C-alpha cells in the first residue's frame, strides 16, 4: 500500500529480517515513507525481528511468522487501544 493512502492511519509494522517470502525492506520502506509524510514515530512504528519464526505447517516460509512474537508484545495492545483513525479519513 502506498504511504499516501495510509495518511492518518497509525501503523505498527512487525517483520522478520529473515523473511524469505516478503523482504523486510517492504516494511522498512513503508514506515520510512510514512514518516516522510509527517507521521510521528508513534504513528509509524516498525519492529524487526532478526529471527522471526516459520509459520507452523509452512516450512518453506522461513521467517514469515512475525505475527507470533508480535502478538506476544504486551505494548502492542496498549498502543492499539491508544490510537484512533482520524475523522474524515476516507474508508478503504
Tab-separated table of N, CA and C in Angstrom:
chain	number	residue	atom	x	y	z
A	1	UNK	N	0.854	-1.174	0.000
A	1	UNK	CA	0.000	0.000	0.000
A	1	UNK	C	0.900	1.237	0.000
A	2	UNK	N	0.669	2.159	-0.903
A	2	UNK	CA	1.458	3.396	-0.884
A	2	UNK	C	1.219	4.178	0.406
A	3	UNK	N	2.260	4.789	0.914
A	3	UNK	CA	2.175	5.534	2.171
A	3	UNK	C	1.127	6.642	2.107
A	4	UNK	N	0.944	7.238	0.944
A	4	UNK	CA	-0.032	8.323	0.807
A	4	UNK	C	-1.447	7.836	1.146
A	5	UNK	N	-1.747	6.587	0.840
A	5	UNK	CA	-3.075	6.044	1.108
A	5	UNK	C	-3.284	5.739	2.589
A	6	UNK	N	-2.216	5.712	3.359
A	6	UNK	CA	-2.318	5.431	4.796
A	6	UNK	C	-2.186	6.684	5.653
A	7	UNK	N	-2.192	7.844	5.018
A	7	UNK	CA	-2.059	9.084	5.784
A	7	UNK	C	-3.163	9.147	6.838
A	8	UNK	N	-2.780	9.366	8.078
A	8	UNK	CA	-3.722	9.450	9.180
A	8	UNK	C	-4.064	8.115	9.809
A	9	UNK	N	-3.513	7.024	9.290
A	9	UNK	CA	-3.772	5.696	9.852
A	9	UNK	C	-2.531	5.253	10.624
A	10	UNK	N	-2.643	5.063	11.939
A	10	UNK	CA	-1.488	4.591	12.701
A	10	UNK	C	-1.069	3.193	12.239
A	11	UNK	N	0.241	2.993	12.108
A	11	UNK	CA	0.780	1.711	11.632
A	11	UNK	C	1.911	1.285	12.553
A	12	UNK	N	1.828	0.063	13.037
A	12	UNK	CA	2.962	-0.559	13.717
A	12	UNK	C	3.231	-1.839	12.950
A	13	UNK	N	4.270	-1.826	12.166
A	13	UNK	CA	4.630	-2.977	11.338
A	13	UNK	C	5.613	-3.869	12.101
A	14	UNK	N	5.407	-5.161	11.973
A	14	UNK	CA	6.303	-6.170	12.539
A	14	UNK	C	6.795	-7.017	11.371
A	15	UNK	N	8.096	-7.266	11.339
A	15	UNK	CA	8.633	-8.019	10.200
A	15	UNK	C	9.890	-8.774	10.619
A	16	UNK	N	10.095	-9.914	10.019
A	16	UNK	CA	11.313	-10.677	10.249
A	16	UNK	C	12.377	-10.318	9.232
A	17	UNK	N	13.563	-10.003	9.723
A	17	UNK	CA	14.672	-9.732	8.789
A	17	UNK	C	15.012	-10.976	7.967
A	18	UNK	N	14.661	-12.134	8.512
A	18	UNK	CA	14.951	-13.402	7.837
A	18	UNK	C	13.774	-13.879	6.982
A	19	UNK	N	12.782	-13.027	6.757
A	19	UNK	CA	11.599	-13.401	5.983
A	19	UNK	C	12.003	-13.718	4.545
A	20	UNK	N	11.743	-14.950	4.123
A	20	UNK	CA	12.095	-15.376	2.766
A	20	UNK	C	10.914	-15.272	1.804
A	21	UNK	N	9.760	-14.796	2.295
A	21	UNK	CA	8.580	-14.632	1.452
A	21	UNK	C	8.439	-13.171	1.025
A	22	UNK	N	8.469	-12.270	2.009
A	22	UNK	CA	8.372	-10.830	1.759
A	22	UNK	C	9.574	-10.181	2.439
A	23	UNK	N	10.476	-9.583	1.681
A	23	UNK	CA	11.646	-8.961	2.301
A	23	UNK	C	11.245	-7.854	3.282
A	24	UNK	N	11.981	-7.767	4.374
A	24	UNK	CA	11.677	-6.761	5.391
A	24	UNK	C	11.810	-5.348	4.847
A	25	UNK	N	12.481	-5.181	3.734
A	25	UNK	CA	12.616	-3.849	3.127
A	25	UNK	C	11.256	-3.238	2.813
A	26	UNK	N	10.247	-4.065	2.536
A	26	UNK	CA	8.910	-3.533	2.267
A	26	UNK	C	8.375	-2.772	3.473
A	27	UNK	N	8.491	-3.350	4.655
A	27	UNK	CA	8.022	-2.679	5.868
A	27	UNK	C	8.907	-1.491	6.210
A	28	UNK	N	10.208	-1.649	6.035
A	28	UNK	CA	11.125	-0.558	6.314
A	28	UNK	C	10.827	0.644	5.412
A	29	UNK	N	10.602	0.386	4.132
A	29	UNK	CA	10.300	1.459	3.185
A	29	UNK	C	8.974	2.133	3.522
A	30	UNK	N	7.966	1.339	3.878
A	30	UNK	CA	6.658	1.897	4.209
A	30	UNK	C	6.751	2.830	5.404
A	31	UNK	N	7.381	2.388	6.469
A	31	UNK	CA	7.480	3.215	7.677
A	31	UNK	C	8.308	4.465	7.389
A	32	UNK	N	9.373	4.318	6.639
A	32	UNK	CA	10.183	5.488	6.260
A	32	UNK	C	9.332	6.490	5.473
A	33	UNK	N	8.548	5.995	4.511
A	33	UNK	CA	7.711	6.881	3.701
A	33	UNK	C	6.608	7.543	4.527
A	34	UNK	N	6.023	6.802	5.471
A	34	UNK	CA	5.012	7.395	6.347
A	34	UNK	C	5.609	8.552	7.149
A	35	UNK	N	6.804	8.345	7.666
A	35	UNK	CA	7.453	9.403	8.453
A	35	UNK	C	7.816	10.588	7.574
A	36	UNK	N	8.221	10.320	6.336
A	36	UNK	CA	8.491	11.423	5.399
A	36	UNK	C	7.227	12.212	5.091
A	37	UNK	N	6.080	11.580	5.239
A	37	UNK	CA	4.795	12.239	5.032
A	37	UNK	C	4.207	12.732	6.349
A	38	UNK	N	5.093	13.030	7.300
A	38	UNK	CA	4.751	13.683	8.565
A	38	UNK	C	4.086	12.797	9.612
A	39	UNK	N	4.143	11.490	9.481
A	39	UNK	CA	3.655	10.625	10.555
A	39	UNK	C	4.673	10.682	11.702
A	40	UNK	N	4.166	10.708	12.915
A	40	UNK	CA	5.066	10.715	14.068
A	40	UNK	C	5.686	9.325	14.245
A	41	UNK	N	6.712	9.258	15.079
A	41	UNK	CA	7.335	7.958	15.346
A	41	UNK	C	6.354	7.005	16.011
A	42	UNK	N	5.421	7.536	16.782
A	42	UNK	CA	4.430	6.678	17.435
A	42	UNK	C	3.362	6.208	16.452
A	43	UNK	N	3.078	7.007	15.433
A	43	UNK	CA	2.063	6.632	14.446
A	43	UNK	C	2.632	5.793	13.305
A	44	UNK	N	3.924	5.709	13.198
A	44	UNK	CA	4.570	4.880	12.168
A	44	UNK	C	5.735	4.154	12.827
A	45	UNK	N	5.439	2.970	13.334
A	45	UNK	CA	6.432	2.194	14.084
A	45	UNK	C	6.825	0.954	13.308
A	46	UNK	N	8.008	0.465	13.614
A	46	UNK	CA	8.497	-0.761	12.983
A	46	UNK	C	9.297	-1.556	14.004
A	47	UNK	N	8.952	-2.819	14.123
A	47	UNK	CA	9.731	-3.755	14.931
A	47	UNK	C	10.235	-4.838	13.993
A	48	UNK	N	11.549	-4.994	13.955
A	48	UNK	CA	12.180	-6.026	13.126
A	48	UNK	C	12.736	-7.122	14.023
A	49	UNK	N	12.432	-8.347	13.671
A	49	UNK	CA	12.964	-9.497	14.390
A	49	UNK	C	14.079	-10.105	13.558
A	50	UNK	N	15.248	-10.292	14.165
A	50	UNK	CA	16.357	-10.911	13.434
A	50	UNK	C	15.994	-12.320	12.984
A	51	UNK	N	15.294	-13.047	13.838
A	51	UNK	CA	14.938	-14.443	13.541
A	51	UNK	C	13.457	-14.672	13.818
A	52	UNK	N	12.597	-14.172	12.936
A	52	UNK	CA	11.163	-14.439	13.085
A	52	UNK	C	10.929	-15.922	12.810
A	53	UNK	N	9.926	-16.493	13.457
A	53	UNK	CA	9.681	-17.922	13.257
A	53	UNK	C	9.084	-18.229	11.882
A	54	UNK	N	9.117	-19.498	11.575
A	54	UNK	CA	8.480	-20.016	10.369
A	54	UNK	C	7.054	-20.406	10.738
A	55	UNK	N	6.064	-20.057	9.905
A	55	UNK	CA	4.681	-20.401	10.251
A	55	UNK	C	4.495	-21.911	10.357
A	56	UNK	N	3.803	-22.372	11.381
A	56	UNK	CA	3.537	-23.812	11.505
A	56	UNK	C	2.812	-24.322	10.254
A	57	UNK	N	3.306	-25.416	9.713
A	57	UNK	CA	2.693	-26.020	8.537
A	57	UNK	C	3.170	-25.439	7.219
A	58	UNK	N	4.012	-24.441	7.263
A	58	UNK	CA	4.522	-23.796	6.052
A	58	UNK	C	6.055	-23.774	6.093
A	59	UNK	N	6.697	-24.912	5.975
A	59	UNK	CA	8.149	-24.983	6.164
A	59	UNK	C	8.963	-24.172	5.159
A	60	UNK	N	8.387	-23.848	4.009
A	60	UNK	CA	9.123	-23.065	3.021
A	60	UNK	C	9.012	-21.555	3.247
A	61	UNK	N	8.242	-21.155	4.253
A	61	UNK	CA	8.015	-19.732	4.521
A	61	UNK	C	8.859	-19.258	5.704
A	62	UNK	N	10.130	-19.535	5.658
A	62	UNK	CA	11.057	-19.208	6.746
A	62	UNK	C	10.973	-17.716	7.079
A	63	UNK	N	10.801	-17.427	8.360
A	63	UNK	CA	10.823	-16.051	8.839
A	63	UNK	C	9.562	-15.257	8.576
A	64	UNK	N	8.507	-15.902	8.092
A	64	UNK	CA	7.301	-15.176	7.672
A	64	UNK	C	6.223	-15.117	8.756
A	65	UNK	N	6.535	-15.544	9.969
A	65	UNK	CA	5.529	-15.544	11.042
A	65	UNK	C	5.872	-14.529	12.126
A	66	UNK	N	6.143	-13.298	11.716
A	66	UNK	CA	6.437	-12.259	12.710
A	66	UNK	C	5.216	-11.959	13.572
A	67	UNK	N	4.033	-12.407	13.141
A	67	UNK	CA	2.834	-12.214	13.957
A	67	UNK	C	2.929	-12.959	15.284
A	68	UNK	N	3.649	-14.070	15.318
A	68	UNK	CA	3.740	-14.848	16.559
A	68	UNK	C	4.404	-14.025	17.670
A	69	UNK	N	5.610	-13.488	17.469
A	69	UNK	CA	6.175	-12.647	18.536
A	69	UNK	C	5.458	-11.299	18.655
A	70	UNK	N	4.897	-10.797	17.558
A	70	UNK	CA	4.195	-9.509	17.623
A	70	UNK	C	3.008	-9.598	18.575
A	71	UNK	N	2.197	-10.656	18.438
A	71	UNK	CA	1.022	-10.801	19.291
A	71	UNK	C	1.397	-11.073	20.744
A	72	UNK	N	2.620	-11.453	21.004
A	72	UNK	CA	3.097	-11.659	22.369
A	72	UNK	C	3.660	-10.364	22.975
A	73	UNK	N	3.635	-9.278	22.202
A	73	UNK	CA	4.155	-7.988	22.653
A	73	UNK	C	3.057	-7.243	23.398
A	74	UNK	N	3.146	-7.203	24.715
A	74	UNK	CA	2.114	-6.562	25.543
A	74	UNK	C	1.879	-5.108	25.125
A	75	UNK	N	2.947	-4.406	24.801
A	75	UNK	CA	2.838	-2.995	24.440
A	75	UNK	C	1.970	-2.793	23.193
A	76	UNK	N	1.892	-3.789	22.316
A	76	UNK	CA	1.077	-3.681	21.105
A	76	UNK	C	-0.378	-3.377	21.456
A	77	UNK	N	-0.920	-4.051	22.436
A	77	UNK	CA	-2.330	-3.881	22.790
A	77	UNK	C	-2.594	-2.515	23.414
A	78	UNK	N	-1.657	-2.043	24.198
A	78	UNK	CA	-1.766	-0.691	24.753
A	78	UNK	C	-1.730	0.322	23.618
A	79	UNK	N	-0.809	0.112	22.666
A	79	UNK	CA	-0.677	1.006	21.514
A	79	UNK	C	-1.961	0.998	20.685
A	80	UNK	N	-2.495	-0.184	20.398
A	80	UNK	CA	-3.723	-0.281	19.600
A	80	UNK	C	-4.872	0.496	20.239
A	81	UNK	N	-5.022	0.344	21.547
A	81	UNK	CA	-6.127	0.998	22.231
A	81	UNK	C	-5.931	2.503	22.397
A	82	UNK	N	-4.731	2.981	22.182
A	82	UNK	CA	-4.454	4.412	22.338
A	82	UNK	C	-4.579	5.177	21.020
A	83	UNK	N	-4.881	4.492	19.931
A	83	UNK	CA	-4.966	5.138	18.617
A	83	UNK	C	-6.363	5.040	18.025
A	84	UNK	N	-6.683	6.049	17.265
A	84	UNK	CA	-7.943	6.096	16.532
A	84	UNK	C	-7.643	6.616	15.131
A	85	UNK	N	-8.405	6.160	14.164
A	85	UNK	CA	-8.309	6.738	12.826
A	85	UNK	C	-8.975	8.102	12.906
A	86	UNK	N	-8.317	9.092	12.371
A	86	UNK	CA	-8.831	10.457	12.466
A	86	UNK	C	-10.138	10.627	11.690
A	87	UNK	N	-11.052	11.459	12.206
A	87	UNK	CA	-12.306	11.712	11.481
A	87	UNK	C	-12.008	12.269	10.088
A	88	UNK	N	-12.851	11.903	9.152
A	88	UNK	CA	-12.670	12.383	7.786
A	88	UNK	C	-11.746	11.525	6.958
A	89	UNK	N	-11.161	10.521	7.577
A	89	UNK	CA	-10.272	9.607	6.857
A	89	UNK	C	-11.113	8.808	5.870
A	90	UNK	N	-10.757	8.817	4.579
A	90	UNK	CA	-11.515	8.017	3.613
A	90	UNK	C	-11.498	6.541	3.975
A	91	UNK	N	-12.622	5.877	3.772
A	91	UNK	CA	-12.691	4.446	4.049
A	91	UNK	C	-12.092	3.682	2.884
A	92	UNK	N	-11.279	2.700	3.222
A	92	UNK	CA	-10.630	1.895	2.189
A	92	UNK	C	-11.573	0.820	1.678
